[in-house]
Amino acid sequence: MAKLDILEFPDPRLRLKAQPVETFDADLQKLADDMLETMYEAPGIGLAATQVNVQKRLLVLDVSETHDAPMVFVNPELLETRGTEVCQEGCLSFPGVYADVQRKDWIRVRAQDAAGKSFELETDGLLAVCIQHEIDHLDGKVFVDHLSPLKRALLLRKLEKQRRHAG
Ligand code: GNR
Ligand code: NI
């Protein structure tokens, strides 16, 4: 396994749209494993291939408290959504800043696993939020795109300030 570099905003590569995965081979399994390792080490609860400069529709997640429930979603599709909720989100591509984002509260998603086997999942809460956050990345979208222009400007200023102090 290998730890991958995570792209940080405003890297233009975070705006690229990921392409469907058609080949389910050992390279794809290795990419999923490397992304999980990178996510756990960061640490984060999700990671999209876009964030490690791979334009493939692949994301990994683990929202468990014990960090022992890795999930891999290839070619994810939101089939159905209900309601809305607001959750405080962070993003590994925006280290150290957080903002409230409104998302769908309940989702039904279809995806394939790393071997290409199709599955469906109905979920809510943090897992639903995280899946939507990661699918956004695959479409070149980031969480600050959901904020008002004023809130976005304040958050980006804070990000710059933190970077200056982090050196
Ligand atoms: O680690 C992460 N935490 C998080 C918290 C609330 C909502 C979404 C997330 S995803 C984020 C990791 C990340 O940047 N994934 O793209
Ligand atoms: Ni993110």
mmCIF file with all atom_site columns, C-alpha atoms and ligand atoms in Angstrom:
data_model
loop_
_atom_site.group_PDB
_atom_site.id
_atom_site.type_symbol
_atom_site.label_atom_id
_atom_site.label_alt_id
_atom_site.label_comp_id
_atom_site.label_asym_id
_atom_site.label_entity_id
_atom_site.label_seq_id
_atom_site.pdbx_PDB_ins_code
_atom_site.Cartn_x
_atom_site.Cartn_y
_atom_site.Cartn_z
_atom_site.occupancy
_atom_site.B_iso_or_equiv
_atom_site.pdbx_formal_charge
_atom_site.auth_seq_id
_atom_site.auth_comp_id
_atom_site.auth_asym_id
_atom_site.auth_atom_id
_atom_site.pdbx_PDB_model_num
ATOM   1   C  CA  . MET A 1 1   ? 0.000   0.000  0.000   1.00 0.00 ? 1   MET A CA  1
ATOM   2   C  CA  . ALA A 1 2   ? 1.098   3.555  -0.570  1.00 0.00 ? 2   ALA A CA  1
ATOM   3   C  CA  . LYS A 1 3   ? 0.039   6.904  0.746   1.00 0.00 ? 3   LYS A CA  1
ATOM   4   C  CA  . LEU A 1 4   ? -1.050  9.317  -1.993  1.00 0.00 ? 4   LEU A CA  1
ATOM   5   C  CA  . ASP A 1 5   ? -0.783  13.112 -2.144  1.00 0.00 ? 5   ASP A CA  1
ATOM   6   C  CA  . ILE A 1 6   ? -4.060  14.972 -1.652  1.00 0.00 ? 6   ILE A CA  1
ATOM   7   C  CA  . LEU A 1 7   ? -4.708  17.965 -3.915  1.00 0.00 ? 7   LEU A CA  1
ATOM   8   C  CA  . GLU A 1 8   ? -5.603  21.159 -2.074  1.00 0.00 ? 8   GLU A CA  1
ATOM   9   C  CA  . PHE A 1 9   ? -7.917  23.986 -3.124  1.00 0.00 ? 9   PHE A CA  1
ATOM   10  C  CA  . PRO A 1 10  ? -7.566  25.960 -5.414  1.00 0.00 ? 10  PRO A CA  1
ATOM   11  C  CA  . ASP A 1 11  ? -5.771  23.292 -7.461  1.00 0.00 ? 11  ASP A CA  1
ATOM   12  C  CA  . PRO A 1 12  ? -7.599  23.335 -10.835 1.00 0.00 ? 12  PRO A CA  1
ATOM   13  C  CA  . ARG A 1 13  ? -7.431  19.538 -10.996 1.00 0.00 ? 13  ARG A CA  1
ATOM   14  C  CA  . LEU A 1 14  ? -10.103 19.448 -8.261  1.00 0.00 ? 14  LEU A CA  1
ATOM   15  C  CA  . ARG A 1 15  ? -12.463 20.798 -10.963 1.00 0.00 ? 15  ARG A CA  1
ATOM   16  C  CA  . LEU A 1 16  ? -11.976 17.907 -13.406 1.00 0.00 ? 16  LEU A CA  1
ATOM   17  C  CA  . LYS A 1 17  ? -14.877 15.540 -13.981 1.00 0.00 ? 17  LYS A CA  1
ATOM   18  C  CA  . ALA A 1 18  ? -14.091 11.892 -13.279 1.00 0.00 ? 18  ALA A CA  1
ATOM   19  C  CA  . GLN A 1 19  ? -14.811 9.242  -15.916 1.00 0.00 ? 19  GLN A CA  1
ATOM   20  C  CA  . PRO A 1 20  ? -16.682 5.959  -15.369 1.00 0.00 ? 20  PRO A CA  1
ATOM   21  C  CA  . VAL A 1 21  ? -14.587 2.940  -14.401 1.00 0.00 ? 21  VAL A CA  1
ATOM   22  C  CA  . GLU A 1 22  ? -14.837 0.201  -17.010 1.00 0.00 ? 22  GLU A CA  1
ATOM   23  C  CA  . THR A 1 23  ? -11.985 -2.097 -16.003 1.00 0.00 ? 23  THR A CA  1
ATOM   24  C  CA  . PHE A 1 24  ? -12.094 -3.863 -12.654 1.00 0.00 ? 24  PHE A CA  1
ATOM   25  C  CA  . ASP A 1 25  ? -8.561  -5.165 -12.316 1.00 0.00 ? 25  ASP A CA  1
ATOM   26  C  CA  . ALA A 1 26  ? -5.737  -5.392 -9.775  1.00 0.00 ? 26  ALA A CA  1
ATOM   27  C  CA  . ASP A 1 27  ? -4.748  -1.773 -10.476 1.00 0.00 ? 27  ASP A CA  1
ATOM   28  C  CA  . LEU A 1 28  ? -8.210  -0.579 -9.467  1.00 0.00 ? 28  LEU A CA  1
ATOM   29  C  CA  . GLN A 1 29  ? -8.095  -2.669 -6.272  1.00 0.00 ? 29  GLN A CA  1
ATOM   30  C  CA  . LYS A 1 30  ? -4.666  -1.204 -5.474  1.00 0.00 ? 30  LYS A CA  1
ATOM   31  C  CA  . LEU A 1 31  ? -5.943  2.328  -6.060  1.00 0.00 ? 31  LEU A CA  1
ATOM   32  C  CA  . ALA A 1 32  ? -8.859  1.679  -3.673  1.00 0.00 ? 32  ALA A CA  1
ATOM   33  C  CA  . ASP A 1 33  ? -6.455  0.263  -1.041  1.00 0.00 ? 33  ASP A CA  1
ATOM   34  C  CA  . ASP A 1 34  ? -4.066  3.210  -1.425  1.00 0.00 ? 34  ASP A CA  1
ATOM   35  C  CA  . MET A 1 35  ? -6.955  5.668  -1.160  1.00 0.00 ? 35  MET A CA  1
ATOM   36  C  CA  . LEU A 1 36  ? -8.164  3.981  2.038   1.00 0.00 ? 36  LEU A CA  1
ATOM   37  C  CA  . GLU A 1 37  ? -4.674  4.144  3.537   1.00 0.00 ? 37  GLU A CA  1
ATOM   38  C  CA  . THR A 1 38  ? -4.396  7.817  2.548   1.00 0.00 ? 38  THR A CA  1
ATOM   39  C  CA  . MET A 1 39  ? -7.836  8.570  4.047   1.00 0.00 ? 39  MET A CA  1
ATOM   40  C  CA  . TYR A 1 40  ? -7.063  6.806  7.358   1.00 0.00 ? 40  TYR A CA  1
ATOM   41  C  CA  . GLU A 1 41  ? -3.702  8.540  7.694   1.00 0.00 ? 41  GLU A CA  1
ATOM   42  C  CA  . ALA A 1 42  ? -5.037  12.018 6.880   1.00 0.00 ? 42  ALA A CA  1
ATOM   43  C  CA  . PRO A 1 43  ? -7.279  11.338 8.913   1.00 0.00 ? 43  PRO A CA  1
ATOM   44  C  CA  . GLY A 1 44  ? -10.601 11.640 7.119   1.00 0.00 ? 44  GLY A CA  1
ATOM   45  C  CA  . ILE A 1 45  ? -13.878 9.758  6.768   1.00 0.00 ? 45  ILE A CA  1
ATOM   46  C  CA  . GLY A 1 46  ? -13.993 9.828  2.976   1.00 0.00 ? 46  GLY A CA  1
ATOM   47  C  CA  . LEU A 1 47  ? -11.829 10.369 -0.090  1.00 0.00 ? 47  LEU A CA  1
ATOM   48  C  CA  . ALA A 1 48  ? -12.651 10.733 -3.786  1.00 0.00 ? 48  ALA A CA  1
ATOM   49  C  CA  . ALA A 1 49  ? -10.221 9.700  -6.554  1.00 0.00 ? 49  ALA A CA  1
ATOM   50  C  CA  . THR A 1 50  ? -10.340 13.301 -7.848  1.00 0.00 ? 50  THR A CA  1
ATOM   51  C  CA  . GLN A 1 51  ? -8.562  14.401 -4.646  1.00 0.00 ? 51  GLN A CA  1
ATOM   52  C  CA  . VAL A 1 52  ? -5.580  12.179 -5.446  1.00 0.00 ? 52  VAL A CA  1
ATOM   53  C  CA  . ASN A 1 53  ? -5.474  13.346 -9.070  1.00 0.00 ? 53  ASN A CA  1
ATOM   54  C  CA  . VAL A 1 54  ? -7.126  10.295 -10.585 1.00 0.00 ? 54  VAL A CA  1
ATOM   55  C  CA  . GLN A 1 55  ? -10.085 11.074 -12.863 1.00 0.00 ? 55  GLN A CA  1
ATOM   56  C  CA  . LYS A 1 56  ? -12.035 7.881  -12.163 1.00 0.00 ? 56  LYS A CA  1
ATOM   57  C  CA  . ARG A 1 57  ? -15.446 7.514  -10.537 1.00 0.00 ? 57  ARG A CA  1
ATOM   58  C  CA  . LEU A 1 58  ? -14.212 5.873  -7.355  1.00 0.00 ? 58  LEU A CA  1
ATOM   59  C  CA  . LEU A 1 59  ? -14.606 6.914  -3.727  1.00 0.00 ? 59  LEU A CA  1
ATOM   60  C  CA  . VAL A 1 60  ? -13.796 5.371  -0.364  1.00 0.00 ? 60  VAL A CA  1
ATOM   61  C  CA  . LEU A 1 61  ? -15.393 5.972  3.028   1.00 0.00 ? 61  LEU A CA  1
ATOM   62  C  CA  . ASP A 1 62  ? -15.334 4.878  6.626   1.00 0.00 ? 62  ASP A CA  1
ATOM   63  C  CA  . VAL A 1 63  ? -17.745 6.695  8.927   1.00 0.00 ? 63  VAL A CA  1
ATOM   64  C  CA  . SER A 1 64  ? -17.438 4.133  11.773  1.00 0.00 ? 64  SER A CA  1
ATOM   65  C  CA  . GLU A 1 65  ? -16.061 5.285  15.133  1.00 0.00 ? 65  GLU A CA  1
ATOM   66  C  CA  . THR A 1 66  ? -13.711 2.318  15.215  1.00 0.00 ? 66  THR A CA  1
ATOM   67  C  CA  . HIS A 1 67  ? -12.251 2.949  11.734  1.00 0.00 ? 67  HIS A CA  1
ATOM   68  C  CA  . ASP A 1 68  ? -12.719 -0.647 10.765  1.00 0.00 ? 68  ASP A CA  1
ATOM   69  C  CA  . ALA A 1 69  ? -15.546 -0.396 8.229   1.00 0.00 ? 69  ALA A CA  1
ATOM   70  C  CA  . PRO A 1 70  ? -13.975 0.600  4.905   1.00 0.00 ? 70  PRO A CA  1
ATOM   71  C  CA  . MET A 1 71  ? -16.384 1.048  1.986   1.00 0.00 ? 71  MET A CA  1
ATOM   72  C  CA  . VAL A 1 72  ? -15.559 1.370  -1.708  1.00 0.00 ? 72  VAL A CA  1
ATOM   73  C  CA  . PHE A 1 73  ? -18.008 2.844  -4.239  1.00 0.00 ? 73  PHE A CA  1
ATOM   74  C  CA  . VAL A 1 74  ? -17.228 2.627  -7.943  1.00 0.00 ? 74  VAL A CA  1
ATOM   75  C  CA  . ASN A 1 75  ? -19.457 4.446  -10.472 1.00 0.00 ? 75  ASN A CA  1
ATOM   76  C  CA  . PRO A 1 76  ? -21.845 5.657  -7.731  1.00 0.00 ? 76  PRO A CA  1
ATOM   77  C  CA  . GLU A 1 77  ? -25.269 6.998  -8.768  1.00 0.00 ? 77  GLU A CA  1
ATOM   78  C  CA  . LEU A 1 78  ? -27.870 8.694  -6.585  1.00 0.00 ? 78  LEU A CA  1
ATOM   79  C  CA  . LEU A 1 79  ? -31.124 6.944  -7.499  1.00 0.00 ? 79  LEU A CA  1
ATOM   80  C  CA  . GLU A 1 80  ? -33.444 8.721  -5.085  1.00 0.00 ? 80  GLU A CA  1
ATOM   81  C  CA  . THR A 1 81  ? -33.181 11.392 -2.379  1.00 0.00 ? 81  THR A CA  1
ATOM   82  C  CA  . ARG A 1 82  ? -35.501 12.773 0.317   1.00 0.00 ? 82  ARG A CA  1
ATOM   83  C  CA  . GLY A 1 83  ? -35.554 15.778 2.626   1.00 0.00 ? 83  GLY A CA  1
ATOM   84  C  CA  . THR A 1 84  ? -32.741 18.085 3.603   1.00 0.00 ? 84  THR A CA  1
ATOM   85  C  CA  . GLU A 1 85  ? -30.419 18.456 6.578   1.00 0.00 ? 85  GLU A CA  1
ATOM   86  C  CA  . VAL A 1 86  ? -27.556 20.727 7.525   1.00 0.00 ? 86  VAL A CA  1
ATOM   87  C  CA  . CYS A 1 87  ? -24.281 19.223 8.689   1.00 0.00 ? 87  CYS A CA  1
ATOM   88  C  CA  . GLN A 1 88  ? -20.931 20.784 9.506   1.00 0.00 ? 88  GLN A CA  1
ATOM   89  C  CA  . GLU A 1 89  ? -18.483 19.580 6.854   1.00 0.00 ? 89  GLU A CA  1
ATOM   90  C  CA  . GLY A 1 90  ? -14.760 19.599 6.446   1.00 0.00 ? 90  GLY A CA  1
ATOM   91  C  CA  . CYS A 1 91  ? -12.679 18.518 3.463   1.00 0.00 ? 91  CYS A CA  1
ATOM   92  C  CA  . LEU A 1 92  ? -9.156  17.155 3.204   1.00 0.00 ? 92  LEU A CA  1
ATOM   93  C  CA  . SER A 1 93  ? -8.615  19.528 0.266   1.00 0.00 ? 93  SER A CA  1
ATOM   94  C  CA  . PHE A 1 94  ? -9.428  22.488 2.584   1.00 0.00 ? 94  PHE A CA  1
ATOM   95  C  CA  . PRO A 1 95  ? -7.436  21.610 5.706   1.00 0.00 ? 95  PRO A CA  1
ATOM   96  C  CA  . GLY A 1 96  ? -8.563  23.251 8.944   1.00 0.00 ? 96  GLY A CA  1
ATOM   97  C  CA  . VAL A 1 97  ? -11.780 24.946 7.814   1.00 0.00 ? 97  VAL A CA  1
ATOM   98  C  CA  . TYR A 1 98  ? -15.367 23.822 8.348   1.00 0.00 ? 98  TYR A CA  1
ATOM   99  C  CA  . ALA A 1 99  ? -18.781 25.041 7.224   1.00 0.00 ? 99  ALA A CA  1
ATOM   100 C  CA  . ASP A 1 100 ? -22.444 24.104 7.485   1.00 0.00 ? 100 ASP A CA  1
ATOM   101 C  CA  . VAL A 1 101 ? -23.716 22.611 4.240   1.00 0.00 ? 101 VAL A CA  1
ATOM   102 C  CA  . GLN A 1 102 ? -27.272 21.631 3.329   1.00 0.00 ? 102 GLN A CA  1
ATOM   103 C  CA  . ARG A 1 103 ? -27.622 18.213 1.713   1.00 0.00 ? 103 ARG A CA  1
ATOM   104 C  CA  . LYS A 1 104 ? -30.244 15.570 1.117   1.00 0.00 ? 104 LYS A CA  1
ATOM   105 C  CA  . ASP A 1 105 ? -31.148 13.841 4.343   1.00 0.00 ? 105 ASP A CA  1
ATOM   106 C  CA  . TRP A 1 106 ? -31.874 10.371 2.910   1.00 0.00 ? 106 TRP A CA  1
ATOM   107 C  CA  . ILE A 1 107 ? -30.419 8.774  -0.200  1.00 0.00 ? 107 ILE A CA  1
ATOM   108 C  CA  . ARG A 1 108 ? -30.615 5.593  -2.236  1.00 0.00 ? 108 ARG A CA  1
ATOM   109 C  CA  . VAL A 1 109 ? -27.371 4.973  -4.066  1.00 0.00 ? 109 VAL A CA  1
ATOM   110 C  CA  . ARG A 1 110 ? -26.279 2.344  -6.548  1.00 0.00 ? 110 ARG A CA  1
ATOM   111 C  CA  . ALA A 1 111 ? -22.603 1.549  -7.086  1.00 0.00 ? 111 ALA A CA  1
ATOM   112 C  CA  . GLN A 1 112 ? -20.179 -1.250 -7.823  1.00 0.00 ? 112 GLN A CA  1
ATOM   113 C  CA  . ASP A 1 113 ? -17.555 -2.660 -5.489  1.00 0.00 ? 113 ASP A CA  1
ATOM   114 C  CA  . ALA A 1 114 ? -13.872 -2.899 -6.441  1.00 0.00 ? 114 ALA A CA  1
ATOM   115 C  CA  . ALA A 1 115 ? -14.569 -6.250 -8.115  1.00 0.00 ? 115 ALA A CA  1
ATOM   116 C  CA  . GLY A 1 116 ? -17.345 -4.762 -10.255 1.00 0.00 ? 116 GLY A CA  1
ATOM   117 C  CA  . LYS A 1 117 ? -20.264 -6.282 -8.348  1.00 0.00 ? 117 LYS A CA  1
ATOM   118 C  CA  . SER A 1 118 ? -23.300 -3.991 -8.270  1.00 0.00 ? 118 SER A CA  1
ATOM   119 C  CA  . PHE A 1 119 ? -25.008 -3.063 -4.972  1.00 0.00 ? 119 PHE A CA  1
ATOM   120 C  CA  . GLU A 1 120 ? -27.611 -0.648 -3.660  1.00 0.00 ? 120 GLU A CA  1
ATOM   121 C  CA  . LEU A 1 121 ? -27.691 1.138  -0.324  1.00 0.00 ? 121 LEU A CA  1
ATOM   122 C  CA  . GLU A 1 122 ? -30.294 3.274  1.441   1.00 0.00 ? 122 GLU A CA  1
ATOM   123 C  CA  . THR A 1 123 ? -28.850 5.480  4.143   1.00 0.00 ? 123 THR A CA  1
ATOM   124 C  CA  . ASP A 1 124 ? -29.085 8.751  6.067   1.00 0.00 ? 124 ASP A CA  1
ATOM   125 C  CA  . GLY A 1 125 ? -27.032 10.721 8.573   1.00 0.00 ? 125 GLY A CA  1
ATOM   126 C  CA  . LEU A 1 126 ? -23.277 11.119 8.249   1.00 0.00 ? 126 LEU A CA  1
ATOM   127 C  CA  . LEU A 1 127 ? -22.883 8.332  5.683   1.00 0.00 ? 127 LEU A CA  1
ATOM   128 C  CA  . ALA A 1 128 ? -25.436 9.992  3.374   1.00 0.00 ? 128 ALA A CA  1
ATOM   129 C  CA  . VAL A 1 129 ? -23.707 13.368 3.787   1.00 0.00 ? 129 VAL A CA  1
ATOM   130 C  CA  . CYS A 1 130 ? -20.306 11.880 3.082   1.00 0.00 ? 130 CYS A CA  1
ATOM   131 C  CA  . ILE A 1 131 ? -21.448 10.000 -0.039  1.00 0.00 ? 131 ILE A CA  1
ATOM   132 C  CA  . GLN A 1 132 ? -22.910 13.239 -1.452  1.00 0.00 ? 132 GLN A CA  1
ATOM   133 C  CA  . HIS A 1 133 ? -19.705 15.158 -0.578  1.00 0.00 ? 133 HIS A CA  1
ATOM   134 C  CA  . GLU A 1 134 ? -17.591 12.535 -2.392  1.00 0.00 ? 134 GLU A CA  1
ATOM   135 C  CA  . ILE A 1 135 ? -19.847 12.313 -5.469  1.00 0.00 ? 135 ILE A CA  1
ATOM   136 C  CA  . ASP A 1 136 ? -19.547 16.105 -5.716  1.00 0.00 ? 136 ASP A CA  1
ATOM   137 C  CA  . HIS A 1 137 ? -15.742 15.718 -5.906  1.00 0.00 ? 137 HIS A CA  1
ATOM   138 C  CA  . LEU A 1 138 ? -16.146 13.255 -8.801  1.00 0.00 ? 138 LEU A CA  1
ATOM   139 C  CA  . ASP A 1 139 ? -18.130 15.959 -10.607 1.00 0.00 ? 139 ASP A CA  1
ATOM   140 C  CA  . GLY A 1 140 ? -15.481 18.629 -9.945  1.00 0.00 ? 140 GLY A CA  1
ATOM   141 C  CA  . LYS A 1 141 ? -17.499 20.219 -7.178  1.00 0.00 ? 141 LYS A CA  1
ATOM   142 C  CA  . VAL A 1 142 ? -16.308 21.087 -3.656  1.00 0.00 ? 142 VAL A CA  1
ATOM   143 C  CA  . PHE A 1 143 ? -18.234 21.817 -0.442  1.00 0.00 ? 143 PHE A CA  1
ATOM   144 C  CA  . VAL A 1 144 ? -17.678 25.588 -0.536  1.00 0.00 ? 144 VAL A CA  1
ATOM   145 C  CA  . ASP A 1 145 ? -19.641 25.673 -3.834  1.00 0.00 ? 145 ASP A CA  1
ATOM   146 C  CA  . HIS A 1 146 ? -22.749 25.111 -1.683  1.00 0.00 ? 146 HIS A CA  1
ATOM   147 C  CA  . LEU A 1 147 ? -22.145 28.274 0.386   1.00 0.00 ? 147 LEU A CA  1
ATOM   148 C  CA  . SER A 1 148 ? -23.365 31.793 -0.262  1.00 0.00 ? 148 SER A CA  1
ATOM   149 C  CA  . PRO A 1 149 ? -20.740 34.050 -1.893  1.00 0.00 ? 149 PRO A CA  1
ATOM   150 C  CA  . LEU A 1 150 ? -20.193 35.871 1.417   1.00 0.00 ? 150 LEU A CA  1
ATOM   151 C  CA  . LYS A 1 151 ? -19.768 32.705 3.491   1.00 0.00 ? 151 LYS A CA  1
ATOM   152 C  CA  . ARG A 1 152 ? -17.464 31.258 0.828   1.00 0.00 ? 152 ARG A CA  1
ATOM   153 C  CA  . ALA A 1 153 ? -15.295 34.375 0.781   1.00 0.00 ? 153 ALA A CA  1
ATOM   154 C  CA  . LEU A 1 154 ? -14.987 34.341 4.583   1.00 0.00 ? 154 LEU A CA  1
ATOM   155 C  CA  . LEU A 1 155 ? -14.080 30.656 4.609   1.00 0.00 ? 155 LEU A CA  1
ATOM   156 C  CA  . LEU A 1 156 ? -11.450 31.031 1.865   1.00 0.00 ? 156 LEU A CA  1
ATOM   157 C  CA  . ARG A 1 157 ? -9.912  33.957 3.731   1.00 0.00 ? 157 ARG A CA  1
ATOM   158 C  CA  . LYS A 1 158 ? -9.721  31.802 6.836   1.00 0.00 ? 158 LYS A CA  1
ATOM   159 C  CA  . LEU A 1 159 ? -8.079  29.025 4.788   1.00 0.00 ? 159 LEU A CA  1
ATOM   160 C  CA  . GLU A 1 160 ? -5.420  31.465 3.545   1.00 0.00 ? 160 GLU A CA  1
ATOM   161 C  CA  . LYS A 1 161 ? -4.791  32.747 7.050   1.00 0.00 ? 161 LYS A CA  1
ATOM   162 C  CA  . GLN A 1 162 ? -4.378  29.223 8.422   1.00 0.00 ? 162 GLN A CA  1
ATOM   163 C  CA  . ARG A 1 163 ? -1.930  28.394 5.653   1.00 0.00 ? 163 ARG A CA  1
ATOM   164 C  CA  . ARG A 1 164 ? 0.178   31.451 6.480   1.00 0.00 ? 164 ARG A CA  1
ATOM   165 C  CA  . HIS A 1 165 ? 0.275   30.410 10.126  1.00 0.00 ? 165 HIS A CA  1
ATOM   166 C  CA  . ALA A 1 166 ? 0.883   26.750 9.355   1.00 0.00 ? 166 ALA A CA  1
ATOM   167 C  CA  . GLY A 1 167 ? 3.949   27.799 7.305   1.00 0.00 ? 167 GLY A CA  1
HETATM 168 O  O1  . GNR B 2 .   ? -12.936 13.793 6.496   1.00 0.00 ? 1   GNR B O1  1
HETATM 169 C  C1  . GNR B 2 .   ? -13.957 14.332 6.072   1.00 0.00 ? 1   GNR B C1  1
HETATM 170 N  N1  . GNR B 2 .   ? -14.945 14.664 6.943   1.00 0.00 ? 1   GNR B N1  1
HETATM 171 C  C2  . GNR B 2 .   ? -16.204 15.084 6.555   1.00 0.00 ? 1   GNR B C2  1
HETATM 172 C  C3  . GNR B 2 .   ? -17.039 15.621 7.535   1.00 0.00 ? 1   GNR B C3  1
HETATM 173 C  C4  . GNR B 2 .   ? -18.312 16.036 7.216   1.00 0.00 ? 1   GNR B C4  1
HETATM 174 C  C5  . GNR B 2 .   ? -18.770 15.912 5.919   1.00 0.00 ? 1   GNR B C5  1
HETATM 175 C  C6  . GNR B 2 .   ? -17.950 15.395 4.929   1.00 0.00 ? 1   GNR B C6  1
HETATM 176 C  C7  . GNR B 2 .   ? -16.684 14.972 5.247   1.00 0.00 ? 1   GNR B C7  1
HETATM 177 S  S1  . GNR B 2 .   ? -15.680 14.289 4.018   1.00 0.00 ? 1   GNR B S1  1
HETATM 178 C  C8  . GNR B 2 .   ? -14.078 14.666 4.633   1.00 0.00 ? 1   GNR B C8  1
HETATM 179 C  C9  . GNR B 2 .   ? -13.002 14.011 3.796   1.00 0.00 ? 1   GNR B C9  1
HETATM 180 C  C10 . GNR B 2 .   ? -13.014 14.584 2.409   1.00 0.00 ? 1   GNR B C10 1
HETATM 181 O  O2  . GNR B 2 .   ? -12.563 15.659 2.104   1.00 0.00 ? 1   GNR B O2  1
HETATM 182 N  N2  . GNR B 2 .   ? -13.592 13.876 1.481   1.00 0.00 ? 1   GNR B N2  1
HETATM 183 O  O3  . GNR B 2 .   ? -13.686 14.338 0.238   1.00 0.00 ? 1   GNR B O3  1
HETATM 184 NI NI  . NI  B 3 .   ? -13.699 16.499 0.424   1.00 0.00 ? 2   NI  B NI  1
#
